[in-house]
Short mmCIF file of C-alpha atoms in Angstrom, two decimals:
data_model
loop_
_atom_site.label_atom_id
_atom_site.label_comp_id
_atom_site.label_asym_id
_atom_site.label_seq_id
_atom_site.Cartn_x
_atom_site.Cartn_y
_atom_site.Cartn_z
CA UNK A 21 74.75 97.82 89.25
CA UNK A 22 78.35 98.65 89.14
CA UNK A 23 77.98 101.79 91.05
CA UNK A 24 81.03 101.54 93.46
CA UNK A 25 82.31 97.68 95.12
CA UNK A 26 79.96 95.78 96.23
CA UNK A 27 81.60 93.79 98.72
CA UNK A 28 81.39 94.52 102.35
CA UNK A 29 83.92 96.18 103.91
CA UNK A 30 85.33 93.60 105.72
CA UNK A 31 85.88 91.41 103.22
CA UNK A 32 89.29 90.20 101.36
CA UNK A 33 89.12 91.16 97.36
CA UNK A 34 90.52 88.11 95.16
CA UNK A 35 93.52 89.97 95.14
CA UNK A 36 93.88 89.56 98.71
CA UNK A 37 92.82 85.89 98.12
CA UNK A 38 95.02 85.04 95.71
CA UNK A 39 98.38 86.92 97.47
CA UNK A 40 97.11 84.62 100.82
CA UNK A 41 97.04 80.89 98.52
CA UNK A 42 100.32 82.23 97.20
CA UNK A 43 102.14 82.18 100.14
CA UNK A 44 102.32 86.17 100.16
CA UNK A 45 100.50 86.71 103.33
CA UNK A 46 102.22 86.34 106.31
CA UNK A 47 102.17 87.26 110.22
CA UNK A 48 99.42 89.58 111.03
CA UNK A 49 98.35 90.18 107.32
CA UNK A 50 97.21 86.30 106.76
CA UNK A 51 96.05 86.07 110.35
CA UNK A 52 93.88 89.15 110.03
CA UNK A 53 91.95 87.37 106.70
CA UNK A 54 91.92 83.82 107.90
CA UNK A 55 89.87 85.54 111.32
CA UNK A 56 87.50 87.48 109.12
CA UNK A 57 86.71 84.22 107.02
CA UNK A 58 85.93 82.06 109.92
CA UNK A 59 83.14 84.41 110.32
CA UNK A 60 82.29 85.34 106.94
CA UNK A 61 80.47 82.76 105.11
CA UNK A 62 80.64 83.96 102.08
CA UNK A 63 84.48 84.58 101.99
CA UNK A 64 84.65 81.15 103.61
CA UNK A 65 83.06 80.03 100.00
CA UNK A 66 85.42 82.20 97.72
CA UNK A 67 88.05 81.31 99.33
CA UNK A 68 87.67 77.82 99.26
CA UNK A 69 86.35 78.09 95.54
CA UNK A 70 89.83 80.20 94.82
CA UNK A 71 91.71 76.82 96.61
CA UNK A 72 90.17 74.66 94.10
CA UNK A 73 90.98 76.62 91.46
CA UNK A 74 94.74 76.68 92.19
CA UNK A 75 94.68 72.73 92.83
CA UNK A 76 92.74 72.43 89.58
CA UNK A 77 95.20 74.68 87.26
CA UNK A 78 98.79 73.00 89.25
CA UNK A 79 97.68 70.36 86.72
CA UNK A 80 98.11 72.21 83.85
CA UNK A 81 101.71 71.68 81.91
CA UNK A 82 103.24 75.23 81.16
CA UNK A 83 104.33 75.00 77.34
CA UNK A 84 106.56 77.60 76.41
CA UNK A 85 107.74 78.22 72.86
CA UNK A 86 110.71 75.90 71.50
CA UNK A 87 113.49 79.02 71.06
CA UNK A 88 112.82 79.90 74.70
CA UNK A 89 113.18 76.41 75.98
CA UNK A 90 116.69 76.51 73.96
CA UNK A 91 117.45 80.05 75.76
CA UNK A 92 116.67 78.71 78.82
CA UNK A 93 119.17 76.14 78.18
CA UNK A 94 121.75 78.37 77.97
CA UNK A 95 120.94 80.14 81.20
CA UNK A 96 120.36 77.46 83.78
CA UNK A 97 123.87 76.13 83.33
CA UNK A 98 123.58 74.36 86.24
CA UNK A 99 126.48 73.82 88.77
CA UNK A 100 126.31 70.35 90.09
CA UNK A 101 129.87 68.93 88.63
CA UNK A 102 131.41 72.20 90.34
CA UNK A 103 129.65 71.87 93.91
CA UNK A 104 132.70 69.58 94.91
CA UNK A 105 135.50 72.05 94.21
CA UNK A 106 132.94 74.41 95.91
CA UNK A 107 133.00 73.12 99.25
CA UNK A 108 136.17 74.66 100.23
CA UNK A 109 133.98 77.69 100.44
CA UNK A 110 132.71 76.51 103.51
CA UNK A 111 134.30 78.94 105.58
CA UNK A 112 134.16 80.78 108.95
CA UNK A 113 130.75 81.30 110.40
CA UNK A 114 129.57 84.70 109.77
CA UNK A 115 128.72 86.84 112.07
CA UNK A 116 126.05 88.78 113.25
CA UNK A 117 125.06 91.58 111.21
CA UNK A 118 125.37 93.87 114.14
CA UNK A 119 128.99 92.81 114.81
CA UNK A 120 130.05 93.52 110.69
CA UNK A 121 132.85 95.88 110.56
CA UNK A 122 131.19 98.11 107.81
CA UNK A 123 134.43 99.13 106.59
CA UNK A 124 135.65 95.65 106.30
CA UNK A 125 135.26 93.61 103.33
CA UNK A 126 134.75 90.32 102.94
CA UNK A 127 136.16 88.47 100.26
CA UNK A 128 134.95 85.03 99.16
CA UNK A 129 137.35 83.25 101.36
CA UNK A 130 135.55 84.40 104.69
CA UNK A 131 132.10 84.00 103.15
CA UNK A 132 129.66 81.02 103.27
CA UNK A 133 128.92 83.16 99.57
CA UNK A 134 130.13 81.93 96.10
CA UNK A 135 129.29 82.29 93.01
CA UNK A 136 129.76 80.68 89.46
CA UNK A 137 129.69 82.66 86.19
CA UNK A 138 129.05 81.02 82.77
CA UNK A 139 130.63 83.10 80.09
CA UNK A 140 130.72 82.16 76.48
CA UNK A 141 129.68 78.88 77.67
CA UNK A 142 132.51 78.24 80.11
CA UNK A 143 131.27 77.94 83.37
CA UNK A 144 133.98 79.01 86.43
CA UNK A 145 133.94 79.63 89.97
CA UNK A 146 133.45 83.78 90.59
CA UNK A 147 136.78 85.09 92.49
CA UNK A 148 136.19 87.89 94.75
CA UNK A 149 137.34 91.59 93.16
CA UNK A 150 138.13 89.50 89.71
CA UNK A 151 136.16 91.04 86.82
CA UNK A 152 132.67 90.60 85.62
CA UNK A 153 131.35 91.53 82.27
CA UNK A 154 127.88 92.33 80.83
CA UNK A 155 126.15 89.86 79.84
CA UNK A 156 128.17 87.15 82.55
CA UNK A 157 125.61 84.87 83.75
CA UNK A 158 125.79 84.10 87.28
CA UNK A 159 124.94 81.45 89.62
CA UNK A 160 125.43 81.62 93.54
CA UNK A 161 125.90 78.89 96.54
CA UNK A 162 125.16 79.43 100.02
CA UNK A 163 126.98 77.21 102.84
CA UNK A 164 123.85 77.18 105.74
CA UNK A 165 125.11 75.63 108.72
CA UNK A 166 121.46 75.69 110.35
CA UNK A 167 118.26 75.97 109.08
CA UNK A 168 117.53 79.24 107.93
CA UNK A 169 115.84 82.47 105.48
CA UNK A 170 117.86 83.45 102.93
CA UNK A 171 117.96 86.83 100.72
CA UNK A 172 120.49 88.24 98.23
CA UNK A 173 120.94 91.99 97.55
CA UNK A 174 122.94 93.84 94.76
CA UNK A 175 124.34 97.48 95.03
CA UNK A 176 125.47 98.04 91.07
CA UNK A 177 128.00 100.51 89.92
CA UNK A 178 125.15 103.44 89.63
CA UNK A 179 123.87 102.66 93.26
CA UNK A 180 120.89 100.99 92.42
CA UNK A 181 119.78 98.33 94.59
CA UNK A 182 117.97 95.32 93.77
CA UNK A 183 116.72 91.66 94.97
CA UNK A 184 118.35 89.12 93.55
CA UNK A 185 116.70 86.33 95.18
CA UNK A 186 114.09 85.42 95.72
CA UNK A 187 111.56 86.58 93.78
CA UNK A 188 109.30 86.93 96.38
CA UNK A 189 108.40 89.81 98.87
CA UNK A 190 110.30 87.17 101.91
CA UNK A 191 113.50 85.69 102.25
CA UNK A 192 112.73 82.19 101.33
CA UNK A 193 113.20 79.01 103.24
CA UNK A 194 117.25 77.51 102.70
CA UNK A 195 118.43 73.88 103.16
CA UNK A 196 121.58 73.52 105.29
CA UNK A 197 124.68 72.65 104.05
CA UNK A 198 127.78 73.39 102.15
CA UNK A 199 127.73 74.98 98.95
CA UNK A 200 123.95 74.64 98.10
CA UNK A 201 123.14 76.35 94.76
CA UNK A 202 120.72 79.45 95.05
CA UNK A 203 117.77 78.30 92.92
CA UNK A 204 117.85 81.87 90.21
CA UNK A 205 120.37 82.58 87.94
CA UNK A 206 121.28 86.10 87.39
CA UNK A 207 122.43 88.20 83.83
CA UNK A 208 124.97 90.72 84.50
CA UNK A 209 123.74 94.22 82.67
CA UNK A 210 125.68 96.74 81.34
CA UNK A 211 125.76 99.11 84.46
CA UNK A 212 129.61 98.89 84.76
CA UNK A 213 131.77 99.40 88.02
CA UNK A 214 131.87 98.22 91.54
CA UNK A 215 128.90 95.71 92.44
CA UNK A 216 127.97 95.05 96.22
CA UNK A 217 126.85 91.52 96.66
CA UNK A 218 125.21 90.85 100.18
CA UNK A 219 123.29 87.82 101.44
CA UNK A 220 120.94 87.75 104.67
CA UNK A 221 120.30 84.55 106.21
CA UNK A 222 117.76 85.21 108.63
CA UNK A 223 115.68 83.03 111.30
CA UNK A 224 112.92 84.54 109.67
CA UNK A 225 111.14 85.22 106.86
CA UNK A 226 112.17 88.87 106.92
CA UNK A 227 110.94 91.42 103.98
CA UNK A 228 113.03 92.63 101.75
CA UNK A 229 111.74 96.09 100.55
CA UNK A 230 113.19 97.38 103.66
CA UNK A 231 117.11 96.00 103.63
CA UNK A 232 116.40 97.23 100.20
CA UNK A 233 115.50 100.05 100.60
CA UNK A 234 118.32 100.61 103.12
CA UNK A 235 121.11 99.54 100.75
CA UNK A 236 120.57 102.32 98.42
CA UNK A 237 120.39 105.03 101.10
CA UNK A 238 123.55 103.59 102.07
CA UNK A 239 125.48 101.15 99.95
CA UNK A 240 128.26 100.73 102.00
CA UNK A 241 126.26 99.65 105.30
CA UNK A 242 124.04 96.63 105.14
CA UNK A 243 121.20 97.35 107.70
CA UNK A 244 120.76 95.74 111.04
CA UNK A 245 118.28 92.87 110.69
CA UNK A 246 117.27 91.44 113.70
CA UNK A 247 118.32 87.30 113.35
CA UNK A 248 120.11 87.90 110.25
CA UNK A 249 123.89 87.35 109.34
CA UNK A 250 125.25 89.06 106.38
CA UNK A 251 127.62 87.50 103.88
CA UNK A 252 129.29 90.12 101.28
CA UNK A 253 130.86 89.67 98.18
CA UNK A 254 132.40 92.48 95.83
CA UNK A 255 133.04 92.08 92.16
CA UNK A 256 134.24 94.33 89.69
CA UNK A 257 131.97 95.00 86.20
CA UNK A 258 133.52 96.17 83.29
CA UNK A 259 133.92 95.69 79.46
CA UNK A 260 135.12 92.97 77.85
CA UNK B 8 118.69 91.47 86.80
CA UNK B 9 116.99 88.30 87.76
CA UNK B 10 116.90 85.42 85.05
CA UNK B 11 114.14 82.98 85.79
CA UNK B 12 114.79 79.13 84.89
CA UNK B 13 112.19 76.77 83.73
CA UNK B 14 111.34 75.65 87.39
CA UNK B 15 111.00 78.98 88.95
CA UNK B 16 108.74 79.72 86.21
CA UNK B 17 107.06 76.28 86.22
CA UNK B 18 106.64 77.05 90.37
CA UNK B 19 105.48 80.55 89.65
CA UNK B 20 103.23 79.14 87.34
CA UNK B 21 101.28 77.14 89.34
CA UNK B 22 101.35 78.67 92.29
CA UNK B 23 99.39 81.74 90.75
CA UNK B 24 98.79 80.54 87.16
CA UNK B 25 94.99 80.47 88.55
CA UNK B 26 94.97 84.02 89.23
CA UNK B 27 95.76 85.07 85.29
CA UNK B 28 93.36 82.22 84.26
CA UNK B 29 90.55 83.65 86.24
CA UNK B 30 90.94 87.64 85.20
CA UNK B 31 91.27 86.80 81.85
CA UNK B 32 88.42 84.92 81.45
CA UNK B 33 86.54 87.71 82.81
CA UNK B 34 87.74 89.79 80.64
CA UNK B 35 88.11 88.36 77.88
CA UNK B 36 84.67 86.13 77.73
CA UNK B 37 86.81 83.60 75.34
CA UNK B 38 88.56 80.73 76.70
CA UNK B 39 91.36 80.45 73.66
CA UNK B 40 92.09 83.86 74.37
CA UNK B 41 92.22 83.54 78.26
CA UNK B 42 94.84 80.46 78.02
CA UNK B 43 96.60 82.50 75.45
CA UNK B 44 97.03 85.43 77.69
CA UNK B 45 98.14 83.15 80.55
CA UNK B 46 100.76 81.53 77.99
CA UNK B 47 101.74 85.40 77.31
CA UNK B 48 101.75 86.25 81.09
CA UNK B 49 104.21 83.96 82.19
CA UNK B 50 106.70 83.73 78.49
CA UNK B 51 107.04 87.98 79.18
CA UNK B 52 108.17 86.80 82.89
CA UNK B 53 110.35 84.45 81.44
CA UNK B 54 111.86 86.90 79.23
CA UNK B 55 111.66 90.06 81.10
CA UNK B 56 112.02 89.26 84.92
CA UNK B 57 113.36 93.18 85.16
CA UNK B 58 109.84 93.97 84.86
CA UNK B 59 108.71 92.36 88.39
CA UNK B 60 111.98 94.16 89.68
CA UNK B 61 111.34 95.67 92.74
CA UNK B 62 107.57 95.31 93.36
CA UNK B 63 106.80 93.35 96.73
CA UNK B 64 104.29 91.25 95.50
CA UNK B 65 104.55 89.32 92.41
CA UNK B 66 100.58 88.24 92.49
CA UNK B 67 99.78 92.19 92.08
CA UNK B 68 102.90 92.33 89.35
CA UNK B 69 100.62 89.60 87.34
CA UNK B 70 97.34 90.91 88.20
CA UNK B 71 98.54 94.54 86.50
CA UNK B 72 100.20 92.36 83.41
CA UNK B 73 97.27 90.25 82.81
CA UNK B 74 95.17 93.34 82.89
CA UNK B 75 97.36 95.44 80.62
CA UNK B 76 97.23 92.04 77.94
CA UNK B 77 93.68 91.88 78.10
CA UNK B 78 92.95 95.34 77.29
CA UNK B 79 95.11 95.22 74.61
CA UNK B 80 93.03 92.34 73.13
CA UNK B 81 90.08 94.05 73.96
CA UNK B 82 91.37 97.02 71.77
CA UNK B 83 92.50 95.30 69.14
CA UNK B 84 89.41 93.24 69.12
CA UNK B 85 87.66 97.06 68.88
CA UNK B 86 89.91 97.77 65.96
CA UNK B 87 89.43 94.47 64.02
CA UNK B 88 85.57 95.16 64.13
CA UNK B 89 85.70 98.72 63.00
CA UNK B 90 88.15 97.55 60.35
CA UNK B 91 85.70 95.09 59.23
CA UNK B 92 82.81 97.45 59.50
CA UNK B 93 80.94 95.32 62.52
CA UNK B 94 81.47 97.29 64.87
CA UNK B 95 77.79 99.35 65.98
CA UNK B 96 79.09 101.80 68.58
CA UNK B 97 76.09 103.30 71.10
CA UNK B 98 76.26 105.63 73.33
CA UNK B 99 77.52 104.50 76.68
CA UNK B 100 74.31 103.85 78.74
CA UNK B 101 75.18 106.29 81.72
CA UNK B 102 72.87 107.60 84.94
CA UNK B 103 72.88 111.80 85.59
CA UNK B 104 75.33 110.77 88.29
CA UNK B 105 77.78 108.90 85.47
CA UNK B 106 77.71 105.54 86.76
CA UNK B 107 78.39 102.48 84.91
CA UNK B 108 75.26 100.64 84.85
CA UNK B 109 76.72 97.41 84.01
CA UNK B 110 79.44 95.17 83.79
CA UNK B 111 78.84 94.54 80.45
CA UNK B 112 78.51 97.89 79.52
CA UNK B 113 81.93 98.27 81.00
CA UNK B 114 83.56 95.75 79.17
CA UNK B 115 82.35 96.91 75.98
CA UNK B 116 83.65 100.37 76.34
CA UNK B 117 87.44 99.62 77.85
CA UNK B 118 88.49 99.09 73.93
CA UNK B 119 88.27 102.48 73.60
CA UNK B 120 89.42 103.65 76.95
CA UNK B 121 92.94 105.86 77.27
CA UNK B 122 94.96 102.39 79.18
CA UNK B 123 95.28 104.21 82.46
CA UNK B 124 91.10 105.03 82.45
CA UNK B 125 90.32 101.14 81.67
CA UNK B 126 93.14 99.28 84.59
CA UNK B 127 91.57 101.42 86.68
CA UNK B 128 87.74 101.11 85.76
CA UNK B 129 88.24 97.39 85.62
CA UNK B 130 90.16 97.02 89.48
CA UNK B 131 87.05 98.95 90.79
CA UNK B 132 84.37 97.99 88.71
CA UNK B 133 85.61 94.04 87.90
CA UNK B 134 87.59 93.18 91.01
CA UNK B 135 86.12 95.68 93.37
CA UNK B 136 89.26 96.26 94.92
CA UNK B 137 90.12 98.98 97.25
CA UNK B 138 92.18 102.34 96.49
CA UNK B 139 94.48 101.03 98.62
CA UNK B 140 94.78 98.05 96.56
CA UNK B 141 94.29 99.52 93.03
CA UNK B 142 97.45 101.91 93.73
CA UNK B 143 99.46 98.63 94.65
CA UNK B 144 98.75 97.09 91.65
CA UNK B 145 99.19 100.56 89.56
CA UNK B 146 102.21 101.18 91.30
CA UNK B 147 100.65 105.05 91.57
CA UNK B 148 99.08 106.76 94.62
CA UNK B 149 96.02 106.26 96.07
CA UNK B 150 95.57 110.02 95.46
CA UNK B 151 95.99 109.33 91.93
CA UNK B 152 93.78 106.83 91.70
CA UNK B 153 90.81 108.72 92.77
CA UNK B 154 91.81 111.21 90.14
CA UNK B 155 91.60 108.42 87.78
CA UNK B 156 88.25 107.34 88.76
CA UNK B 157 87.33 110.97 88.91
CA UNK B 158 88.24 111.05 84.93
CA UNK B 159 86.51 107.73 83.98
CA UNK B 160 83.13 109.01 85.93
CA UNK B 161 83.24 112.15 83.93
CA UNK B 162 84.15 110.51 81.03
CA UNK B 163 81.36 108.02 80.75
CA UNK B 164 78.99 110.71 81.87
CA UNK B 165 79.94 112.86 78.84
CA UNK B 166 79.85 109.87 76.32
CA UNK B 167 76.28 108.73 77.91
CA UNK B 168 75.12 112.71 77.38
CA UNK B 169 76.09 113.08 74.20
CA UNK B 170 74.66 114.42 71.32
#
């Protein structure tokens, strides 16, 4: 009964499902299922029975444990009373990725990046090149001045890269205007030095494994993303 | 590292909250355990956002963490009954060729499965998903995941040809 999959070659697994009601399909992927169940009955029905189930369970309240609700607390610190002393972040339009002088850095005062840290409960506006410790929560704005895809990229001390937002395989969708908070905080670990900070806003929903992937070949150098303009901040990790 | 905050969780949550529901009532067969998994699933992502790190998809990142907490249940469930003497183990009902001939049959052997043996028996035998798809979710090579299946097959052979 169980010999090998049953299903017929053509047809989407619940995985596949699932990553396409989730928003994690896109472009030719999500176009290639949604042809295949127009003529497939049967996937026609799972799928639709897999759309029910994700309308059915949105109802459900998430109840998480009182101590993390109080941790959480501490993390979101939240930046609204600071977005006014923000705005004079708004600054000079970036430019095109392709135009960056990669040797050039860009310090918060050319950037439509910024960033606020919350450290033993203080929270202040990030400077550019000021010091970071481990353990600094962080919290960045973005100043769109059109409607727009946005990503943010680390390079830490040791060279790793990672995604900082979003948590999602696509830049995600960004409101315009000054100063608007990226929705993710961000803990600070203990990998100490120099820290790369770059942000792509992109007219698309671009994927981020590959800028990625291309910031730790080469820290230095953010890639060339077609319809993408690249902020960068640099800040300084160390001990306390 | 990535902290999440009560609405990216909360979106996250309902957005693919189904998904867990769904796999771990398959493999659990127990409702309070399935919502208590899914309560699990999304506190460790809560606490431990590292762990999605780099993946590209964050369905496949739950699909492999539901999986891994319900075959930990489904071992420990192994180890309460053999504790408590109920447990009547028979030999794996197998075909010359080593097939599993059932899905419950499956289910009742993962308990005592090495963990990489049951993720993988249960993506090809439960979800029926591809190679392809399995080594996504493993975060392995496809290569590797025929090995794996390879080591189940034989395995459940032995065990069904056993004295």
């Amino acid at each position: 009964m169980m010999e090998s999959p049953r299903r017929a070659s053509d047809c989407a697994s619940d995985l596949t499902f699932d990553r396409l009601v989730g928003g994690e399909l896109v472009g030719h992927g999500e176009r290639k299922v949604l042809d295949h169940v127009e003529t497939c009955a049967s996937c026609r029905a799972r799928l639709a029975e897999i759309r029910s189930q994700q309308d059915v369970f949105a109802q459900r309240k998430l109840d998480l444990p009182p101590r993390r609700r109080s941790w959480r607390r501490a993390i979101g610190f939240g930046i609204g009373p600071a977005l006014a002393a923000a705005c004079w972040l708004l600054l000079q339009r970036p430019r095109d990725v392709s135009s960056v002088d990669q040797g050039e850095e860009r310090t918060k005062g050319g950037s439509p990046l910024a960033f606020y840290v919350l450290r033993d409960g203080e929270v202040s506006l990030g400077r550019a090149e000021s010091a970071l410790h481990p353990g600094d929560a962080i919290e960045f704005v973005f100043s769109a001045e059109r409607p727009g895809y946005l990503a943010i990229f680390s390079v830490d001390g040791g060279g790793k890269a990672s995604v900082y937002f979003p948590l999602a395989p696509r830049a995600a969708a960004f409101p315009v205007g000054p100063a608007r908070p990226v929705p993710l905080s961000t803990v600070l670990d203990a990998t100490l030095g120099e820290e790369r900070i770059y942000a792509f806003h992109c007219e698309s929903a671009v994927e981020l494994e590959p800028i990625r992937a291309a910031l730790a070949r080469e820290a230095g150098a953010p890639p060339a993303a077609p319809g993408c303009r690249v902020s960068t901040l640099r800040v300084r990790k160390e001990r306390p | 590292m990535p902290v999440l905050r009560h609405e990216d969780i909360e979106d996250v949550y309902r957005k693919h909250g189904h998904s867990v529901l769904r796999r771990a009532r398959q493999l659990l067969e127990n409702e309070d355990d399935a919502l208590e998994t899914v309560q699990e699933v999304f506190v460790e992502l809560l606490e431990h956002p590292e762990q999605f790190g780099q993946r590209s998809s964050l369905v496949t990142w739950l699909y492999g963490v539901t999986t891994h907490r319900c075959l930990n249940r489904l071992r420990n469930r192994r180890t309460r009954a053999r504790l408590l003497g109920q447990d009547q183990p028979s030999p794996v009902q197998a075909s010359p060729a080593g097939r599993v001939e059932s899905w419950l049959e499956l289910r009742r052997i993962l308990g005592s499965l090495p963990a990489d043996l049951a993720r993988v028996a249960v993506y090809h035998y439960m979800d029926e998903l591809t190679q392809d798809e399995i080594a996504e979710v493993m975060g392995c090579s496809r290569r590797h995941v025929g090995n794996l299946l390879q080591r189940f097959r034989d395995r459940v052979h032995d065990e069904g040809s056993g004295p």
